Amino acid sequence: MDDRPKGGRRAALLLVVITPLIAELTLGNPPLSQIWLMLLWIPIYGAGTVLIRELVRRRRGGWPSILLLGLAYGIVEEGLVLQALSSPTMYGVAGWAPRFLGLNTAYTELNLPYHAVFSVALPILLTDLTFPALRDRPYLRRTGLIVAGVVFVLGGLLLRLTVATSIDPGYQAPAAMLAGCVIAVVLLAVVALRVLAPAPSPAPTGPAAPSPWAAAGFGLLAGFGYLALLFPFGGAAQPAFTHGAWVAAPMLGAAVLAALTWWLVRRWTAGSGWTDRHHLCLAGGALVGHTAFGVVANAATLGDKLQLSALGLLTVVLLALLSRRRTGTGSITPRTGRRGRPAAEGSTR
């Protein structure tokens, strides 16, 4: 008997496709003229995010579990596969800030939360909004879960043998660094799947939600601001055009911004009136902000900037179409991932 939810395979396929598009292409890395490079990223990104969602849904976990596993994903990709967290030469990131215990500190602070949000949480959220009837359920049966795990591992090997060896030939992270990454991944997985899950569905306890437009504006500023604080651009050698030890200022600012964003989103979504439209506007603002930063920092030529801007505009159009479908539906709380009751008759998110 087939116990896979109806539409689960289509939902999983959508998640596989949009994850690398959000994480890489809409940031301008690579440019649209080299979109074929997405073929190298789809296996690890797509299978990795599907694997995370399947594991969390099977444990009836929520967004904290997803975000912790997103951090673990970032460690796997950046620490074990590409080994950019420790490489003294890859991307030139060792010069962004002082290294600590062999880690490229600013690059680590930038990329691990980035993967948790843009490579994992936002693709899962958008897929859940596209298939609302499946948001609380796994998409795949056990066989599909195993296939996702195998593809994830093979995708990591593919990146290691192609991207890593071509960009940073000859570098091999020290055994202690690799062991530390493995231990961190295991600890994050245990906390995400054993300590935090399952969680009860909370009753509204916070203040009334802001307007959807306010949520979108905050998402845009948070997405753009976090990247701008940590990613050197405009010819800068260190984040936020700092020099030497002054790099501690934008790194601290990024940490405060991340903490403030988490606190506000938790507070808003725990209150009354938060709906799917709010979630979509918050996510959409973050996506627009991160694409806007890609236009400023990643797009090298005028053609690349125009193409990335057009991709950002297409993202807005697609999100607007999705918003029309989801207007007035219940919320997805960050604690449980379960659909809540509509705040009021005719209310919008």
Coordinates of C-alpha atoms in Angstrom, one line a residue, residues 81-247:
V81 CA 33.1 19.2 1.1
L82 CA 34.4 22.6 0.0
Q83 CA 36.5 23.0 3.1
A84 CA 36.3 26.8 2.7
L85 CA 35.8 27.2 6.5
S86 CA 39.4 26.5 7.0
S87 CA 41.2 27.0 3.7
P88 CA 43.8 29.7 3.8
T89 CA 43.5 30.3 0.0
M90 CA 39.9 29.6 -1.2
Y91 CA 38.0 32.7 -2.3
G92 CA 40.5 34.9 -0.4
V93 CA 38.3 34.6 2.7
A94 CA 41.2 34.0 5.1
G95 CA 41.9 37.7 4.8
W96 CA 38.5 38.9 5.7
A97 CA 39.1 38.7 9.5
P98 CA 41.5 37.1 11.9
R99 CA 41.4 33.3 11.8
F100 CA 40.6 31.4 15.0
L101 CA 41.4 27.8 15.7
G102 CA 42.0 27.4 11.9
L103 CA 38.6 28.8 11.0
N104 CA 38.0 31.7 8.6
T105 CA 35.9 33.6 11.2
A106 CA 34.0 36.1 9.1
Y107 CA 33.3 33.6 6.3
T108 CA 32.0 31.1 8.9
E109 CA 29.7 33.7 10.5
L110 CA 28.4 34.7 7.1
N111 CA 27.8 31.3 5.5
L112 CA 26.5 29.0 8.2
P113 CA 23.5 31.2 9.0
Y114 CA 23.1 31.9 5.3
H115 CA 22.7 28.2 4.6
A116 CA 20.3 27.7 7.5
V117 CA 18.0 30.4 6.2
F118 CA 18.4 30.7 2.4
S119 CA 19.5 27.1 1.6
V120 CA 17.1 25.3 3.9
A121 CA 14.4 27.3 5.8
L122 CA 13.1 29.5 3.0
P123 CA 12.9 26.8 0.4
I124 CA 11.0 24.6 2.8
L125 CA 8.7 27.5 3.8
L126 CA 7.9 28.3 0.2
T127 CA 7.3 24.7 -0.7
D128 CA 5.0 24.3 2.3
L129 CA 3.0 27.4 1.2
T130 CA 2.7 25.9 -2.3
F131 CA 1.5 22.6 -1.0
P132 CA -0.3 23.6 2.2
A133 CA -2.1 20.3 2.7
L134 CA 1.3 18.6 3.1
R135 CA 3.0 21.1 5.3
D136 CA 2.8 18.9 8.4
R137 CA 3.6 15.6 6.6
P138 CA 6.7 14.0 5.1
Y139 CA 6.7 14.1 1.3
L140 CA 8.3 10.7 0.8
R141 CA 8.2 7.2 2.0
R142 CA 11.2 5.5 3.7
T143 CA 12.7 4.5 0.3
G144 CA 12.5 8.1 -0.8
L145 CA 14.3 9.2 2.4
I146 CA 17.1 6.8 1.8
V147 CA 17.4 7.9 -1.9
A148 CA 17.6 11.5 -0.7
G149 CA 20.4 10.6 1.7
V150 CA 22.4 8.7 -1.0
V151 CA 22.0 11.6 -3.5
F152 CA 23.1 14.0 -0.8
V153 CA 26.3 12.1 -0.2
L154 CA 27.0 11.7 -3.9
G155 CA 26.3 15.4 -4.4
G156 CA 28.9 16.2 -1.8
L157 CA 31.4 14.0 -3.6
L158 CA 30.6 15.6 -6.9
L159 CA 31.3 19.1 -5.5
R160 CA 34.5 17.8 -3.8
L161 CA 35.8 16.4 -7.1
T162 CA 34.8 19.3 -9.3
V163 CA 34.4 22.7 -7.6
A164 CA 36.7 22.2 -4.6
T165 CA 39.6 20.8 -6.6
S166 CA 39.3 23.4 -9.4
I167 CA 39.1 26.4 -7.1
D168 CA 41.4 25.3 -4.3
P169 CA 43.6 22.5 -5.8
G170 CA 45.8 20.6 -3.3
Y171 CA 44.2 21.8 -0.1
Q172 CA 43.1 19.3 2.5
A173 CA 41.7 20.4 5.8
P174 CA 43.6 19.1 8.9
A175 CA 42.2 15.9 10.4
A176 CA 41.3 17.8 13.6
M177 CA 39.3 20.3 11.6
L178 CA 37.4 17.6 9.8
A179 CA 36.7 15.7 13.1
G180 CA 35.5 18.9 14.7
C181 CA 33.1 19.5 11.8
V182 CA 31.7 15.9 12.1
I183 CA 31.2 16.3 15.8
A184 CA 29.4 19.6 15.3
V185 CA 27.1 18.1 12.7
V186 CA 26.3 15.2 15.0
L187 CA 25.6 17.4 18.0
L188 CA 23.4 19.7 16.0
A189 CA 21.4 16.8 14.6
V190 CA 20.9 15.3 18.0
V191 CA 19.6 18.5 19.5
A192 CA 17.4 19.2 16.4
L193 CA 15.9 15.7 16.3
R194 CA 16.0 14.5 19.9
V195 CA 16.1 17.5 22.2
L196 CA 13.8 20.0 20.4
A197 CA 11.4 17.6 18.8
P198 CA 8.5 17.0 19.1
A199 CA 7.1 20.3 20.3
P200 CA 3.5 21.2 21.3
S201 CA 1.5 23.7 19.2
P202 CA 1.6 27.0 21.1
A203 CA -1.4 29.2 21.7
P204 CA -1.0 32.9 20.7
T205 CA 0.9 34.7 23.5
G206 CA 2.6 37.6 21.8
P207 CA 1.4 41.0 20.5
A208 CA -0.5 41.5 17.3
A209 CA 1.4 40.9 14.2
P210 CA 2.7 43.8 12.1
S211 CA 1.3 44.4 8.6
P212 CA 2.5 42.1 5.9
W213 CA 4.2 45.0 4.2
A214 CA 6.1 45.8 7.5
A215 CA 7.2 42.1 7.6
A216 CA 8.4 42.3 4.0
G217 CA 10.3 45.5 4.7
F218 CA 12.0 44.0 7.8
G219 CA 12.9 40.9 5.8
L220 CA 14.5 43.0 3.1
L221 CA 16.5 45.0 5.5
A222 CA 17.6 42.0 7.5
G223 CA 18.5 40.0 4.5
F224 CA 20.5 42.8 2.8
G225 CA 22.0 44.0 6.0
Y226 CA 23.4 40.7 7.2
L227 CA 25.1 40.1 3.9
A228 CA 26.4 43.7 3.7
L229 CA 27.9 43.5 7.2
L230 CA 29.9 40.4 6.5
F231 CA 30.6 40.1 2.7
P232 CA 33.3 42.5 1.5
F233 CA 32.1 44.4 -1.7
G234 CA 32.9 47.5 -3.6
G235 CA 36.6 46.7 -3.6
A236 CA 36.8 46.2 0.1
A237 CA 39.3 43.6 1.5
Q238 CA 37.4 43.2 4.8
P239 CA 33.7 43.3 5.8
A240 CA 32.0 46.7 5.9
F241 CA 35.1 48.5 4.5
T242 CA 37.0 48.0 7.8
H243 CA 40.7 47.5 8.4
G244 CA 42.5 45.2 10.9
A245 CA 40.8 44.7 14.2
W246 CA 38.0 47.0 13.4
V247 CA 36.4 44.0 11.5

